[in-house]
Amino acid sequence: MDFALIFLIFLVLFFSFSLASNDVTMSPVIGSRALSIKSAVIFGGILSFIGCYFFSAGVGKTVGQNLINPSVNYDIPMMLAVVLSTSIWLIIASFTGAPISSTHSVVGSVFGVCIVWAIDSSSSFLDSLNWTVLGNVVLNWIISPMIAFILGYVFQWILKNFLKKFYTNLLKIESIEKFSILFLIITVVWMQISRSGNDSGKVVGFFFALTQSGDIQSNLVNFLIALAGITAALGLILVGKNVLKTVEGSIIGMRPTDAISVALSITITITLYTALGLPISASHTVIFAMFGASRMKGERPEKKSYHKMIKSWFLTFPIAAGLAALFYSIFLIFQI
Amino acid sequence: MKKEKRNILQELFIENANVTEELLKSFCNTLLSFSKGSNELETYVRKTIELENKQDSIREEIINKMFGKDVMVFSREDRLKIIQDLDLIGDIAERTARRINTYKPKQDLEIFNGLEWISNKLFKLSEELKLLVVNIFEDFDEAKKNISNINLIRSEIRDKEYELLKRIYCIKLELYDFMFLNDVIKLTASIANTIEEFSDSATILICKYTL
């Protein structure tokens, strides 16, 4: 194995670690006091590993193999450019507080390196990508938040109308909410596994790409996926608790029943797309599920934050593409 | 309707409400004894003070348990508000009982009958208060009725308060008698006002926790 390959694998594993360190999937069980932060991150770490190891392959193959045409030699410098641009854009966006999509970032980066590849190899850019797959992926970036919004609205409506007649005194409310904690934990377990499966697909995609380019043997893929799962678990356990502590303050006192409608809509949306092998933005799914549930209660999102989010959503793809193109160009110039 | 099982913390809340009712009734007996010139005044004052101390110790126990494992679903702030409000009612009743025991003014039939009337109303108010606390846990619809009754009784007490205040200004009382009766009337009415404020908080609580 040469140095560049080892460096790429290390960077990809670090990417897996950093993705998981910003994962707030377990926040509903902390906010409703179902679990402590310590228990939640350890439990979440185990679930992240399960999601990554068993459920990331479908999305991984879409991102790592099916998106790019076989005519393109998707080599190590290209992958390095994609990982670097995604990671850097994630860090920049985190500093500004904008919730961006790592999925949009990865796919945008792949788009960017393909443009440079086409110029460098004097080939047609149109032949570099599988436009059907890309079109499908981009279309579902628009459809998936809409599905999450609708599901969030519907579940909140069902829960509200079903529970109304039972909320007649504090004792009853308490026993219903306590029972709901169990259901919430089950839902969040499912959510963590499916989100981890979909998120890790972006990481695992690199390993599938490396097998396609012949840089690694296919029998190594499972081992690398397991390593990615372990680094994801560590990311959540070691660093993720700090993010969850920050989020905890804003969601403390959340009723389990409120959290369930949101968690269910997120889980169903992400599970559906993970099963279809399509990478979606978990962040946008979470946000739009919460919008749907809030809208049902007659609440509207704060305009400034909403516009900031939409702006960063549209900017991610071109900026990631631009950064990846820049890095790949540098690698080509210096023949890395 | 199937009755839900209460846990230890909820039982403490109900016990606090029971002790508050007992305290208020003891205060009512203090006021009645004062109005009738009875020898049992000291006894009832002592009993009121003891019950206020008991209320304080239950409050401390609730606060300790609130930060333990046995925690209710509704927020700590709301739980604290309930016990602080009940504690305030008890404090005013205890202070008023002590005040009543400091001086013996000249008898005025109208004023003392008025105080007796207020005492009887406070008796009913203490029962409604206890029921309100219980019904917050067991039946919101009944709690709304308790709130309505509390508002009504408090309004009647307020009218009587101003009637008595007018009286003490109109008749030429000696300075100490005037100061004393002014304090007793206002402090007694403030118990009813504080109970009514608690019922307002209960309304907000019910709105907050129903869907």
mmCIF file of N, CA and C in Angstrom, chain A residues 1-2 5 65 72-76 79 206-218 220-221:
data_model
loop_
_atom_site.group_PDB
_atom_site.id
_atom_site.type_symbol
_atom_site.label_atom_id
_atom_site.label_comp_id
_atom_site.label_asym_id
_atom_site.label_seq_id
_atom_site.Cartn_x
_atom_site.Cartn_y
_atom_site.Cartn_z
ATOM 1 N N MET A 1 0.846 -1.209 0.000
ATOM 2 C CA MET A 1 0.000 0.000 0.000
ATOM 3 C C MET A 1 0.869 1.242 0.000
ATOM 4 N N ASP A 2 0.611 2.163 -0.912
ATOM 5 C CA ASP A 2 1.490 3.326 -0.916
ATOM 6 C C ASP A 2 0.972 4.380 0.053
ATOM 7 N N LEU A 5 -2.420 6.172 -0.502
ATOM 8 C CA LEU A 5 -3.579 5.327 -0.201
ATOM 9 C C LEU A 5 -3.822 5.268 1.304
ATOM 10 N N GLN A 65 -19.563 4.254 -6.442
ATOM 11 C CA GLN A 65 -19.392 3.540 -7.719
ATOM 12 C C GLN A 65 -20.389 3.990 -8.780
ATOM 13 N N VAL A 72 -14.341 6.998 -16.108
ATOM 14 C CA VAL A 72 -13.527 7.893 -15.271
ATOM 15 C C VAL A 72 -12.662 7.063 -14.331
ATOM 16 N N ASN A 73 -11.374 7.370 -14.331
ATOM 17 C CA ASN A 73 -10.486 6.686 -13.399
ATOM 18 C C ASN A 73 -10.551 7.434 -12.054
ATOM 19 N N TYR A 74 -11.516 6.996 -11.221
ATOM 20 C CA TYR A 74 -11.738 7.664 -9.922
ATOM 21 C C TYR A 74 -10.626 7.232 -8.986
ATOM 22 N N ASP A 75 -9.490 7.973 -9.076
ATOM 23 C CA ASP A 75 -8.297 7.529 -8.372
ATOM 24 C C ASP A 75 -8.120 8.230 -7.032
ATOM 25 N N ILE A 76 -6.987 7.927 -6.396
ATOM 26 C CA ILE A 76 -6.741 8.429 -5.040
ATOM 27 C C ILE A 76 -6.689 9.957 -4.961
ATOM 28 N N MET A 79 -10.178 11.231 -4.888
ATOM 29 C CA MET A 79 -10.842 10.950 -3.599
ATOM 30 C C MET A 79 -10.312 11.861 -2.508
ATOM 31 N N PHE A 206 -16.114 5.734 -0.455
ATOM 32 C CA PHE A 206 -14.704 5.807 -0.860
ATOM 33 C C PHE A 206 -14.087 4.408 -0.954
ATOM 34 N N PHE A 207 -14.451 3.542 -0.003
ATOM 35 C CA PHE A 207 -13.890 2.182 -0.003
ATOM 36 C C PHE A 207 -14.378 1.407 -1.224
ATOM 37 N N PHE A 208 -15.657 1.596 -1.563
ATOM 38 C CA PHE A 208 -16.171 0.921 -2.757
ATOM 39 C C PHE A 208 -15.497 1.462 -4.017
ATOM 40 N N ALA A 209 -15.231 2.775 -4.003
ATOM 41 C CA ALA A 209 -14.538 3.373 -5.145
ATOM 42 C C ALA A 209 -13.121 2.826 -5.274
ATOM 43 N N LEU A 210 -12.477 2.618 -4.131
ATOM 44 C CA LEU A 210 -11.105 2.078 -4.148
ATOM 45 C C LEU A 210 -11.063 0.638 -4.667
ATOM 46 N N THR A 211 -12.114 -0.124 -4.381
ATOM 47 C CA THR A 211 -12.138 -1.505 -4.916
ATOM 48 C C THR A 211 -12.380 -1.453 -6.418
ATOM 49 N N GLN A 212 -13.201 -0.494 -6.856
ATOM 50 C CA GLN A 212 -13.490 -0.386 -8.280
ATOM 51 C C GLN A 212 -12.226 0.037 -9.051
ATOM 52 N N SER A 213 -11.424 0.919 -8.425
ATOM 53 C CA SER A 213 -10.196 1.370 -9.109
ATOM 54 C C SER A 213 -9.065 0.356 -8.954
ATOM 55 N N GLY A 214 -9.307 -0.657 -8.153
ATOM 56 C CA GLY A 214 -8.307 -1.720 -7.968
ATOM 57 C C GLY A 214 -7.228 -1.381 -6.956
ATOM 58 N N ASP A 215 -7.413 -0.262 -6.240
ATOM 59 C CA ASP A 215 -6.392 0.129 -5.264
ATOM 60 C C ASP A 215 -6.412 -0.743 -4.021
ATOM 61 N N ILE A 216 -7.580 -1.273 -3.712
ATOM 62 C CA ILE A 216 -7.650 -2.240 -2.602
ATOM 63 C C ILE A 216 -8.444 -3.452 -3.053
ATOM 64 N N GLN A 217 -8.200 -4.553 -2.358
ATOM 65 C CA GLN A 217 -8.937 -5.785 -2.704
ATOM 66 C C GLN A 217 -10.334 -5.728 -2.091
ATOM 67 N N SER A 218 -11.290 -6.336 -2.792
ATOM 68 C CA SER A 218 -12.682 -6.264 -2.322
ATOM 69 C C SER A 218 -12.880 -6.960 -0.972
ATOM 70 N N LEU A 220 -11.139 -6.596 1.506
ATOM 71 C CA LEU A 220 -10.750 -5.674 2.589
ATOM 72 C C LEU A 220 -11.884 -4.715 2.969
ATOM 73 N N VAL A 221 -12.875 -4.630 2.090
ATOM 74 C CA VAL A 221 -13.930 -3.623 2.276
ATOM 75 C C VAL A 221 -14.658 -3.784 3.611
#
